[in-house]
PDB file of C-alpha atoms in Angstrom:
ATOM      1  CA  ASN W   1     -11.354   3.349 -11.519  1.00  0.00           C
ATOM      2  CA  ARG W   2      -9.265   3.551 -14.675  1.00  0.00           C
ATOM      3  CA  SER W   3      -7.166   6.563 -13.627  1.00  0.00           C
ATOM      4  CA  ILE W   4      -6.340   5.001 -10.245  1.00  0.00           C
ATOM      5  CA  HIS W   5      -5.262   1.782 -11.981  1.00  0.00           C
ATOM      6  CA  THR W   6      -3.060   3.740 -14.399  1.00  0.00           C
ATOM      7  CA  LEU W   7      -1.352   5.664 -11.592  1.00  0.00           C
ATOM      8  CA  GLN W   8      -0.882   2.454  -9.614  1.00  0.00           C
ATOM      9  CA  VAL W   9       0.730   0.720 -12.601  1.00  0.00           C
ATOM     10  CA  SER W  10       3.029   3.721 -12.986  1.00  0.00           C
ATOM     11  CA  GLN W  11       3.991   3.646  -9.305  1.00  0.00           C
ATOM     12  CA  ILE W  12       4.624  -0.116  -9.276  1.00  0.00           C
ATOM     13  CA  ALA W  13       6.616   0.020 -12.514  1.00  0.00           C
ATOM     14  CA  ARG W  14       8.733   2.965 -11.353  1.00  0.00           C
ATOM     15  CA  THR W  15       9.487   1.177  -8.069  1.00  0.00           C
ATOM     16  CA  ILE W  16      10.735  -1.872  -9.972  1.00  0.00           C
ATOM     17  CA  GLY W  17      12.522   0.261 -12.568  1.00  0.00           C
ATOM     18  CA  LYS W  18      14.351   2.317  -9.960  1.00  0.00           C
ATOM     19  CA  ALA W  19      15.619  -0.818  -8.213  1.00  0.00           C
ATOM     20  CA  LEU W  20      16.782  -2.246 -11.561  1.00  0.00           C
ATOM     21  CA  LYS W  21      18.327   1.094 -12.675  1.00  0.00           C
ATOM     22  CA  LEU W  22      16.104   1.433 -15.753  1.00  0.00           C
ATOM     23  CA  ASN W  23      14.824   4.533 -17.592  1.00  0.00           C
ATOM     24  CA  LEU W  24      12.100   5.865 -15.289  1.00  0.00           C
ATOM     25  CA  ASP W  25      10.889   8.508 -17.764  1.00  0.00           C
ATOM     26  CA  LEU W  26      10.276   5.807 -20.376  1.00  0.00           C
ATOM     27  CA  ILE W  27       8.523   3.617 -17.806  1.00  0.00           C
ATOM     28  CA  GLU W  28       6.223   6.436 -16.724  1.00  0.00           C
ATOM     29  CA  ALA W  29       5.366   7.445 -20.302  1.00  0.00           C
ATOM     30  CA  ILE W  30       4.414   3.859 -21.195  1.00  0.00           C
ATOM     31  CA  ALA W  31       2.467   3.344 -17.970  1.00  0.00           C
ATOM     32  CA  LEU W  32       0.450   6.555 -18.296  1.00  0.00           C
ATOM     33  CA  GLY W  33      -0.453   5.743 -21.902  1.00  0.00           C
ATOM     34  CA  HIS W  34      -1.017   2.004 -21.680  1.00  0.00           C
ATOM     35  CA  ASP W  35      -4.777   2.043 -21.046  1.00  0.00           C
ATOM     36  CA  LEU W  36      -5.797   5.212 -22.913  1.00  0.00           C
ATOM     37  CA  GLY W  37      -7.683   3.031 -25.386  1.00  0.00           C
ATOM     38  CA  HIS W  38      -9.748   1.101 -22.859  1.00  0.00           C
ATOM     39  CA  ALA W  39     -13.473   1.190 -23.540  1.00  0.00           C
ATOM     40  CA  PRO W  40     -15.895   2.050 -20.731  1.00  0.00           C
ATOM     41  CA  PHE W  41     -16.526  -0.877 -18.371  1.00  0.00           C
ATOM     42  CA  GLY W  42     -13.157  -2.461 -19.044  1.00  0.00           C
ATOM     43  CA  HIS W  43     -12.951  -5.818 -20.750  1.00  0.00           C
ATOM     44  CA  ASP W  44     -16.734  -6.190 -20.919  1.00  0.00           C
ATOM     45  CA  GLY W  45     -16.911  -2.969 -22.928  1.00  0.00           C
ATOM     46  CA  GLU W  46     -14.023  -4.142 -25.087  1.00  0.00           C
ATOM     47  CA  GLU W  47     -15.783  -7.429 -25.908  1.00  0.00           C
ATOM     48  CA  ILE W  48     -19.039  -5.639 -26.742  1.00  0.00           C
ATOM     49  CA  LEU W  49     -17.232  -3.225 -29.077  1.00  0.00           C
ATOM     50  CA  GLN W  50     -15.493  -6.193 -30.704  1.00  0.00           C
ATOM     51  CA  GLU W  51     -18.879  -7.789 -31.344  1.00  0.00           C
ATOM     52  CA  ILE W  52     -20.257  -4.557 -32.822  1.00  0.00           C
ATOM     53  CA  CYS W  53     -17.179  -4.137 -35.046  1.00  0.00           C
ATOM     54  CA  GLN W  54     -17.530  -7.710 -36.262  1.00  0.00           C
ATOM     55  CA  GLN W  55     -21.195  -7.189 -37.122  1.00  0.00           C
ATOM     56  CA  ARG W  56     -20.322  -3.969 -38.966  1.00  0.00           C
ATOM     57  CA  LYS W  57     -17.398  -5.621 -40.751  1.00  0.00           C
ATOM     58  CA  ILE W  58     -14.819  -3.092 -39.607  1.00  0.00           C
ATOM     59  CA  GLY W  59     -11.545  -3.937 -37.852  1.00  0.00           C
ATOM     60  CA  LEU W  60     -11.975  -5.590 -34.453  1.00  0.00           C
ATOM     61  CA  PHE W  61     -11.480  -3.428 -31.369  1.00  0.00           C
ATOM     62  CA  PHE W  62      -8.595  -4.136 -28.989  1.00  0.00           C
ATOM     63  CA  HIS W  63      -7.766  -1.628 -26.279  1.00  0.00           C
ATOM     64  CA  ASN W  64      -3.979  -1.824 -26.695  1.00  0.00           C
ATOM     65  CA  VAL W  65      -4.253  -1.190 -30.445  1.00  0.00           C
ATOM     66  CA  HIS W  66      -6.681   1.642 -29.782  1.00  0.00           C
ATOM     67  CA  SER W  67      -4.298   3.153 -27.204  1.00  0.00           C
ATOM     68  CA  LEU W  68      -1.726   3.426 -29.987  1.00  0.00           C
ATOM     69  CA  ARG W  69      -4.343   4.926 -32.323  1.00  0.00           C
ATOM     70  CA  ILE W  70      -5.064   7.593 -29.711  1.00  0.00           C
ATOM     71  CA  VAL W  71      -1.462   8.710 -29.215  1.00  0.00           C
ATOM     72  CA  ASP W  72      -0.658   8.469 -32.943  1.00  0.00           C
ATOM     73  CA  LYS W  73      -3.800   9.838 -34.576  1.00  0.00           C
ATOM     74  CA  LEU W  74      -6.507  11.126 -32.218  1.00  0.00           C
ATOM     75  CA  ALA W  75      -4.715  13.044 -29.465  1.00  0.00           C
ATOM     76  CA  ASP W  76      -4.139  16.788 -29.639  1.00  0.00           C
ATOM     77  CA  SER W  77      -7.003  17.434 -32.080  1.00  0.00           C
ATOM     78  CA  CYS W  78      -5.880  14.612 -34.398  1.00  0.00           C
ATOM     79  CA  ARG W  79      -2.298  15.855 -34.610  1.00  0.00           C
ATOM     80  CA  GLY W  80      -0.986  12.939 -32.551  1.00  0.00           C
ATOM     81  CA  MET W  81       1.605  13.142 -29.784  1.00  0.00           C
ATOM     82  CA  ASN W  82       4.793  12.404 -31.773  1.00  0.00           C
ATOM     83  CA  LEU W  83       6.000   9.834 -29.227  1.00  0.00           C
ATOM     84  CA  THR W  84       9.170   7.774 -29.590  1.00  0.00           C
ATOM     85  CA  PHE W  85       9.131   4.221 -30.941  1.00  0.00           C
ATOM     86  CA  GLN W  86       9.995   2.853 -27.476  1.00  0.00           C
ATOM     87  CA  VAL W  87       7.001   4.542 -25.814  1.00  0.00           C
ATOM     88  CA  ARG W  88       4.598   3.571 -28.593  1.00  0.00           C
ATOM     89  CA  ASP W  89       5.876  -0.005 -28.586  1.00  0.00           C
ATOM     90  CA  GLY W  90       5.471  -0.237 -24.811  1.00  0.00           C
ATOM     91  CA  ILE W  91       1.883   1.011 -25.023  1.00  0.00           C
ATOM     92  CA  LEU W  92       0.974  -1.459 -27.775  1.00  0.00           C
ATOM     93  CA  SER W  93       2.828  -4.380 -26.166  1.00  0.00           C
ATOM     94  CA  HIS W  94       1.485  -4.026 -22.616  1.00  0.00           C
ATOM     95  CA  ASP W  95      -1.266  -6.621 -23.055  1.00  0.00           C
ATOM     96  CA  GLY W  96       0.024 -10.029 -21.956  1.00  0.00           C
ATOM     97  CA  GLU W  97      -0.815 -13.664 -21.391  1.00  0.00           C
ATOM     98  CA  ILE W  98      -2.322 -15.031 -18.195  1.00  0.00           C
ATOM     99  CA  ASN W  99       0.624 -17.290 -17.281  1.00  0.00           C
ATOM    100  CA  GLU W 100       3.694 -15.182 -18.048  1.00  0.00           C
ATOM    101  CA  LYS W 101       6.565 -16.060 -15.749  1.00  0.00           C
ATOM    102  CA  TYR W 102       9.104 -13.842 -17.481  1.00  0.00           C
ATOM    103  CA  LEU W 103       9.476 -11.313 -20.289  1.00  0.00           C
ATOM    104  CA  LYS W 104      12.611 -10.876 -22.381  1.00  0.00           C
ATOM    105  CA  PRO W 105      12.618  -7.787 -24.639  1.00  0.00           C
ATOM    106  CA  ASP W 106      12.479  -8.262 -28.401  1.00  0.00           C
ATOM    107  CA  ARG W 107      15.194  -5.779 -29.326  1.00  0.00           C
ATOM    108  CA  ASP W 108      14.939  -6.488 -33.063  1.00  0.00           C
ATOM    109  CA  LYS W 109      11.413  -5.074 -33.385  1.00  0.00           C
ATOM    110  CA  THR W 110      10.747  -2.397 -35.981  1.00  0.00           C
ATOM    111  CA  GLU W 111       7.935  -0.029 -36.896  1.00  0.00           C
ATOM    112  CA  ALA W 112       6.833  -2.591 -39.487  1.00  0.00           C
ATOM    113  CA  ASP W 113       6.279  -5.131 -36.686  1.00  0.00           C
ATOM    114  CA  LEU W 114       3.924  -2.747 -34.880  1.00  0.00           C
ATOM    115  CA  THR W 115       1.954  -2.144 -38.078  1.00  0.00           C
ATOM    116  CA  ASP W 116       1.782  -5.880 -38.829  1.00  0.00           C
ATOM    117  CA  TYR W 117       0.559  -6.649 -35.302  1.00  0.00           C
ATOM    118  CA  CYS W 118      -2.190  -4.009 -35.464  1.00  0.00           C
ATOM    119  CA  GLN W 119      -3.395  -5.244 -38.848  1.00  0.00           C
ATOM    120  CA  LYS W 120      -3.511  -8.889 -37.788  1.00  0.00           C
ATOM    121  CA  LYS W 121      -5.271  -8.105 -34.504  1.00  0.00           C
ATOM    122  CA  SER W 122      -7.940  -6.073 -36.311  1.00  0.00           C
ATOM    123  CA  GLN W 123      -8.514  -9.088 -38.569  1.00  0.00           C
ATOM    124  CA  GLY W 124      -9.028 -11.315 -35.532  1.00  0.00           C
ATOM    125  CA  ARG W 125      -5.845 -13.316 -36.070  1.00  0.00           C
ATOM    126  CA  GLU W 126      -3.883 -14.741 -33.142  1.00  0.00           C
ATOM    127  CA  ILE W 127      -0.573 -12.935 -32.768  1.00  0.00           C
ATOM    128  CA  GLN W 128       1.685 -12.386 -29.776  1.00  0.00           C
ATOM    129  CA  ILE W 129       3.924  -9.407 -29.134  1.00  0.00           C
ATOM    130  CA  VAL W 130       6.662  -8.737 -26.581  1.00  0.00           C
ATOM    131  CA  PRO W 131       7.946  -5.261 -25.643  1.00  0.00           C
ATOM    132  CA  ALA W 132      11.158  -4.075 -27.299  1.00  0.00           C
ATOM    133  CA  THR W 133      12.603  -2.708 -24.037  1.00  0.00           C
ATOM    134  CA  LEU W 134      13.053  -3.847 -20.449  1.00  0.00           C
ATOM    135  CA  GLU W 135      11.031  -0.794 -19.449  1.00  0.00           C
ATOM    136  CA  GLY W 136       8.110  -2.023 -21.551  1.00  0.00           C
ATOM    137  CA  CYS W 137       8.434  -5.466 -19.957  1.00  0.00           C
ATOM    138  CA  VAL W 138       8.315  -3.893 -16.486  1.00  0.00           C
ATOM    139  CA  VAL W 139       5.098  -2.004 -17.303  1.00  0.00           C
ATOM    140  CA  ARG W 140       3.463  -5.149 -18.692  1.00  0.00           C
ATOM    141  CA  MET W 141       4.305  -7.120 -15.545  1.00  0.00           C
ATOM    142  CA  SER W 142       3.237  -4.187 -13.362  1.00  0.00           C
ATOM    143  CA  ASP W 143      -0.144  -4.066 -15.105  1.00  0.00           C
ATOM    144  CA  ALA W 144      -0.769  -7.676 -14.052  1.00  0.00           C
ATOM    145  CA  ILE W 145       0.540  -7.006 -10.538  1.00  0.00           C
ATOM    146  CA  SER W 146      -1.819  -4.053 -10.190  1.00  0.00           C
ATOM    147  CA  TYR W 147      -5.058  -5.747 -11.164  1.00  0.00           C
ATOM    148  CA  VAL W 148      -4.635  -9.299  -9.851  1.00  0.00           C
ATOM    149  CA  GLY W 149      -5.053  -8.323  -6.187  1.00  0.00           C
ATOM    150  CA  GLN W 150      -7.270  -5.300  -6.803  1.00  0.00           C
ATOM    151  CA  ASP W 151      -9.888  -7.348  -8.655  1.00  0.00           C
ATOM    152  CA  PHE W 152     -10.088  -9.728  -5.683  1.00  0.00           C
ATOM    153  CA  GLU W 153     -10.591  -6.856  -3.217  1.00  0.00           C
ATOM    154  CA  ASP W 154     -13.171  -5.209  -5.498  1.00  0.00           C
ATOM    155  CA  ALA W 155     -15.102  -8.491  -5.661  1.00  0.00           C
ATOM    156  CA  ILE W 156     -15.185  -8.651  -1.859  1.00  0.00           C
ATOM    157  CA  ARG W 157     -16.556  -5.093  -1.688  1.00  0.00           C
ATOM    158  CA  MET W 158     -19.219  -5.986  -4.257  1.00  0.00           C
ATOM    159  CA  GLY W 159     -20.260  -9.052  -2.272  1.00  0.00           C
ATOM    160  CA  ILE W 160     -19.312 -11.481  -5.051  1.00  0.00           C
ATOM    161  CA  LEU W 161     -17.102 -13.516  -2.710  1.00  0.00           C
ATOM    162  CA  LEU W 162     -15.663 -13.554   0.801  1.00  0.00           C
ATOM    163  CA  LYS W 163     -12.076 -12.839   1.805  1.00  0.00           C
ATOM    164  CA  SER W 164     -11.926 -16.266   3.451  1.00  0.00           C
ATOM    165  CA  GLU W 165     -12.511 -17.937   0.064  1.00  0.00           C
ATOM    166  CA  LEU W 166      -9.016 -17.094  -1.179  1.00  0.00           C
ATOM    167  CA  PRO W 167      -7.096 -20.408  -1.390  1.00  0.00           C
ATOM    168  CA  GLU W 168      -4.756 -20.991   1.540  1.00  0.00           C
ATOM    169  CA  GLY W 169      -1.680 -21.561  -0.643  1.00  0.00           C
ATOM    170  CA  ILE W 170      -2.101 -18.150  -2.272  1.00  0.00           C
ATOM    171  CA  LYS W 171      -2.579 -16.476   1.116  1.00  0.00           C
ATOM    172  CA  ARG W 172       0.608 -18.026   2.502  1.00  0.00           C
ATOM    173  CA  LYS W 173       2.761 -17.115  -0.482  1.00  0.00           C
ATOM    174  CA  LEU W 174       1.330 -13.776  -1.646  1.00  0.00           C
ATOM    175  CA  GLY W 175      -0.752 -12.437   1.244  1.00  0.00           C
ATOM    176  CA  GLU W 176      -4.490 -11.809   1.416  1.00  0.00           C
ATOM    177  CA  SER W 177      -4.755  -8.053   0.808  1.00  0.00           C
ATOM    178  CA  ASN W 178      -3.970  -6.133  -2.357  1.00  0.00           C
ATOM    179  CA  THR W 179      -1.165  -4.290  -0.559  1.00  0.00           C
ATOM    180  CA  ASP W 180       0.446  -7.562   0.573  1.00  0.00           C
ATOM    181  CA  ILE W 181       0.099  -9.114  -2.884  1.00  0.00           C
ATOM    182  CA  ILE W 182       1.683  -6.100  -4.619  1.00  0.00           C
ATOM    183  CA  ASN W 183       4.549  -6.059  -2.111  1.00  0.00           C
ATOM    184  CA  SER W 184       5.204  -9.796  -2.552  1.00  0.00           C
ATOM    185  CA  LEU W 185       5.229  -9.608  -6.345  1.00  0.00           C
ATOM    186  CA  VAL W 186       7.300  -6.418  -6.625  1.00  0.00           C
ATOM    187  CA  THR W 187       9.912  -7.751  -4.189  1.00  0.00           C
ATOM    188  CA  ASP W 188      10.118 -11.072  -6.031  1.00  0.00           C
ATOM    189  CA  ILE W 189      10.556  -9.443  -9.451  1.00  0.00           C
ATOM    190  CA  ILE W 190      13.282  -7.076  -8.219  1.00  0.00           C
ATOM    191  CA  ILE W 191      15.260  -9.897  -6.585  1.00  0.00           C
ATOM    192  CA  ASN W 192      14.985 -12.259  -9.543  1.00  0.00           C
ATOM    193  CA  SER W 193      15.468  -9.702 -12.340  1.00  0.00           C
ATOM    194  CA  HIS W 194      18.569  -7.991 -10.932  1.00  0.00           C
ATOM    195  CA  ASN W 195      21.416  -7.858 -13.497  1.00  0.00           C
ATOM    196  CA  ARG W 196      19.402  -9.860 -16.043  1.00  0.00           C
ATOM    197  CA  ASP W 197      18.131  -8.905 -19.497  1.00  0.00           C
ATOM    198  CA  GLU W 198      14.626 -10.060 -18.576  1.00  0.00           C
ATOM    199  CA  ILE W 199      11.897  -9.361 -16.053  1.00  0.00           C
ATOM    200  CA  ILE W 200      11.138 -12.571 -14.188  1.00  0.00           C
ATOM    201  CA  PHE W 201       9.196 -14.061 -11.275  1.00  0.00           C
ATOM    202  CA  SER W 202      10.569 -16.952  -9.236  1.00  0.00           C
ATOM    203  CA  SER W 203       8.913 -20.260 -10.168  1.00  0.00           C
ATOM    204  CA  ASP W 204       6.883 -20.647  -6.968  1.00  0.00           C
ATOM    205  CA  ILE W 205       5.602 -17.052  -7.054  1.00  0.00           C
ATOM    206  CA  ALA W 206       4.751 -17.353 -10.764  1.00  0.00           C
ATOM    207  CA  GLU W 207       2.709 -20.471  -9.987  1.00  0.00           C
ATOM    208  CA  LYS W 208       0.716 -18.669  -7.274  1.00  0.00           C
ATOM    209  CA  VAL W 209       0.108 -15.651  -9.534  1.00  0.00           C
ATOM    210  CA  PHE W 210      -1.268 -17.994 -12.185  1.00  0.00           C
ATOM    211  CA  GLN W 211      -3.486 -19.697  -9.585  1.00  0.00           C
ATOM    212  CA  LEU W 212      -4.783 -16.326  -8.378  1.00  0.00           C
ATOM    213  CA  LYS W 213      -5.577 -15.255 -11.953  1.00  0.00           C
ATOM    214  CA  GLN W 214      -7.433 -18.539 -12.509  1.00  0.00           C
ATOM    215  CA  PHE W 215      -9.315 -18.043  -9.233  1.00  0.00           C
ATOM    216  CA  ASN W 216     -10.321 -14.520 -10.297  1.00  0.00           C
ATOM    217  CA  THR W 217     -11.448 -15.770 -13.705  1.00  0.00           C
ATOM    218  CA  GLU W 218     -13.664 -18.528 -12.326  1.00  0.00           C
ATOM    219  CA  ARG W 219     -15.034 -16.762  -9.260  1.00  0.00           C
ATOM    220  CA  ILE W 220     -15.203 -13.113 -10.396  1.00  0.00           C
ATOM    221  CA  TYR W 221     -15.096 -12.577 -14.167  1.00  0.00           C
ATOM    222  CA  LYS W 222     -17.498 -15.476 -14.832  1.00  0.00           C
ATOM    223  CA  SER W 223     -19.807 -14.534 -11.949  1.00  0.00           C
ATOM    224  CA  PRO W 224     -23.518 -14.757 -12.923  1.00  0.00           C
ATOM    225  CA  ARG W 225     -23.999 -11.384 -11.241  1.00  0.00           C
ATOM    226  CA  LEU W 226     -21.506  -9.713 -13.574  1.00  0.00           C
ATOM    227  CA  LYS W 227     -22.845 -11.571 -16.606  1.00  0.00           C
ATOM    228  CA  GLY W 228     -26.300 -10.096 -15.920  1.00  0.00           C
ATOM    229  CA  LYS W 229     -24.803  -6.609 -15.938  1.00  0.00           C
ATOM    230  CA  LYS W 230     -23.035  -7.328 -19.221  1.00  0.00           C
ATOM    231  CA  THR W 231     -26.359  -8.120 -20.926  1.00  0.00           C
ATOM    232  CA  LYS W 232     -27.691  -4.687 -19.935  1.00  0.00           C
ATOM    233  CA  LEU W 233     -24.432  -3.072 -21.030  1.00  0.00           C
ATOM    234  CA  LYS W 234     -24.656  -4.674 -24.453  1.00  0.00           C
ATOM    235  CA  THR W 235     -28.115  -3.187 -24.941  1.00  0.00           C
ATOM    236  CA  ALA W 236     -26.815   0.282 -23.999  1.00  0.00           C
ATOM    237  CA  PHE W 237     -23.749   0.036 -26.264  1.00  0.00           C
ATOM    238  CA  LYS W 238     -25.816  -1.026 -29.262  1.00  0.00           C
ATOM    239  CA  PHE W 239     -28.412   1.681 -28.613  1.00  0.00           C
ATOM    240  CA  LEU W 240     -25.752   4.418 -28.547  1.00  0.00           C
ATOM    241  CA  PHE W 241     -24.034   3.012 -31.620  1.00  0.00           C
ATOM    242  CA  GLU W 242     -27.259   3.120 -33.650  1.00  0.00           C
ATOM    243  CA  LYS W 243     -28.138   6.569 -32.275  1.00  0.00           C
ATOM    244  CA  PHE W 244     -24.776   8.031 -33.274  1.00  0.00           C
ATOM    245  CA  LEU W 245     -24.764   6.288 -36.656  1.00  0.00           C
ATOM    246  CA  SER W 246     -28.095   7.910 -37.446  1.00  0.00           C
ATOM    247  CA  ALA W 247     -26.736  11.303 -36.320  1.00  0.00           C
ATOM    248  CA  LEU W 248     -23.719  10.941 -38.607  1.00  0.00           C
ATOM    249  CA  ASN W 249     -25.757   9.776 -41.579  1.00  0.00           C
ATOM    250  CA  TRP W 250     -28.196  12.688 -41.225  1.00  0.00           C
ATOM    251  CA  GLY W 251     -25.623  15.307 -40.210  1.00  0.00           C
ATOM    252  CA  GLU W 252     -27.350  16.044 -36.881  1.00  0.00           C
ATOM    253  CA  GLU W 253     -24.847  18.545 -35.510  1.00  0.00           C
ATOM    254  CA  GLU W 254     -26.793  18.948 -32.250  1.00  0.00           C
ATOM    255  CA  SER W 255     -25.987  15.322 -31.432  1.00  0.00           C
ATOM    256  CA  LEU W 256     -23.441  14.678 -28.677  1.00  0.00           C
ATOM    257  CA  ILE W 257     -21.123  12.886 -31.088  1.00  0.00           C
ATOM    258  CA  PHE W 258     -20.697  16.153 -32.997  1.00  0.00           C
ATOM    259  CA  LYS W 259     -20.654  18.581 -30.071  1.00  0.00           C
ATOM    260  CA  GLU W 260     -18.454  16.575 -27.711  1.00  0.00           C
ATOM    261  CA  TRP W 261     -16.307  14.561 -30.088  1.00  0.00           C
ATOM    262  CA  ILE W 262     -16.126  15.458 -33.794  1.00  0.00           C
ATOM    263  CA  PHE W 263     -15.948  19.253 -33.357  1.00  0.00           C
ATOM    264  CA  ASN W 264     -12.859  18.742 -31.136  1.00  0.00           C
ATOM    265  CA  ARG W 265     -11.016  16.672 -33.739  1.00  0.00           C
ATOM    266  CA  GLY W 266      -8.979  19.344 -35.470  1.00  0.00           C
ATOM    267  CA  LYS W 267      -9.649  22.217 -37.853  1.00  0.00           C
ATOM    268  CA  ASN W 268     -12.824  22.656 -39.896  1.00  0.00           C
ATOM    269  CA  LYS W 269     -14.836  21.263 -36.972  1.00  0.00           C
ATOM    270  CA  GLY W 270     -13.328  17.823 -37.482  1.00  0.00           C
ATOM    271  CA  ALA W 271     -14.286  17.596 -41.166  1.00  0.00           C
ATOM    272  CA  ASP W 272     -10.938  16.062 -42.176  1.00  0.00           C
ATOM    273  CA  TYR W 273     -11.264  13.456 -39.421  1.00  0.00           C
ATOM    274  CA  VAL W 274     -14.801  12.490 -40.469  1.00  0.00           C
ATOM    275  CA  ASN W 275     -13.909  12.356 -44.167  1.00  0.00           C
ATOM    276  CA  SER W 276     -10.893  10.105 -43.590  1.00  0.00           C
ATOM    277  CA  ASN W 277     -12.653   7.535 -41.374  1.00  0.00           C
ATOM    278  CA  LEU W 278     -15.665   5.267 -41.727  1.00  0.00           C
ATOM    279  CA  PRO W 279     -18.689   6.497 -39.720  1.00  0.00           C
ATOM    280  CA  GLU W 280     -18.525   3.282 -37.692  1.00  0.00           C
ATOM    281  CA  GLN W 281     -14.887   3.983 -36.780  1.00  0.00           C
ATOM    282  CA  VAL W 282     -15.768   7.512 -35.659  1.00  0.00           C
ATOM    283  CA  ILE W 283     -18.429   6.063 -33.355  1.00  0.00           C
ATOM    284  CA  VAL W 284     -16.037   3.442 -31.961  1.00  0.00           C
ATOM    285  CA  ASP W 285     -13.476   6.203 -31.305  1.00  0.00           C
ATOM    286  CA  TYR W 286     -16.087   8.234 -29.417  1.00  0.00           C
ATOM    287  CA  ILE W 287     -17.519   5.393 -27.337  1.00  0.00           C
ATOM    288  CA  ALA W 288     -14.041   4.076 -26.510  1.00  0.00           C
ATOM    289  CA  SER W 289     -13.079   7.523 -25.203  1.00  0.00           C
ATOM    290  CA  MET W 290     -15.820   7.458 -22.557  1.00  0.00           C
ATOM    291  CA  THR W 291     -15.453   6.768 -18.857  1.00  0.00           C
ATOM    292  CA  ASP W 292     -18.085   4.577 -17.195  1.00  0.00           C
ATOM    293  CA  ARG W 293     -19.849   7.616 -15.732  1.00  0.00           C
ATOM    294  CA  TYR W 294     -19.762   9.577 -18.990  1.00  0.00           C
ATOM    295  CA  PHE W 295     -21.163   6.550 -20.829  1.00  0.00           C
ATOM    296  CA  ASN W 296     -24.039   6.219 -18.352  1.00  0.00           C
ATOM    297  CA  ASN W 297     -24.838   9.930 -18.532  1.00  0.00           C
ATOM    298  CA  THR W 298     -24.705   9.872 -22.340  1.00  0.00           C
ATOM    299  CA  TYR W 299     -27.042   6.879 -22.441  1.00  0.00           C
ATOM    300  CA  ILE W 300     -29.541   8.653 -20.156  1.00  0.00           C
ATOM    301  CA  LYS W 301     -29.414  11.845 -22.271  1.00  0.00           C
ATOM    302  CA  CYS W 302     -29.864   9.957 -25.537  1.00  0.00           C
ATOM    303  CA  LYS W 303     -32.773   7.908 -24.196  1.00  0.00           C
ATOM    304  CA  LYS W 304     -34.810  11.041 -23.410  1.00  0.00           C
TER     305      LYS W 304
END
């Protein structure tokens, strides 16, 4: 559940931040906003939207870039939220690499760097970004801490693998439940980051985190069972995209994209929003705003 993950990231990050005497308000603001741009069905939904954007020749979709678009341009009926640079940077910079042992803030970053990153990402170019603040670094590490153990437990509940399949070295060092893993990682980061201008794991813990992420990738994310679901998802995404594109082209104001999205995008029933964006971008904005359940319900309604 996306909201549970967001609250968990916030809680983990605030725990670390409090121990390191950081700005807890900044940490919470970044944490609560970091995944606003996630498409339904997580990274599968993100990859499908990327594929659709590529086919339509509009900028590629990335959830961290879209999170910034939401707080800057779409929130509050397209007025934006007027957030500080530090919060916006933390939201954009929360997406990290699989094998990060430490994060040192890039304190020289400017607004131009955020714009450059967004442009290059939308063009499909490889570009890395590091948060400008320690608080942003804490949230990025906390995001990884939150999902690495949770994904393993979710896979057990779904019957994709057994608890006993977790490698023994990871069990010994991190624990075998999500609670144990979070506790091990939070404790390690606090101890190793104290009085330093970086957020860092110890070498042995960092190695086990990397091994656990690799284990999750091979045994969960690449599971044939999940790949079968992704094929069905792709069909649903493309169906809704075509349905909404037709509604926009023909001005079908009874369509859900008008009633539940466009009409809520500012004055004149969202006319300014529609006129200043490509139809394809409007559809991406709408689909990306959906929860899994809302997406499923919308698909069922539109198929009738």
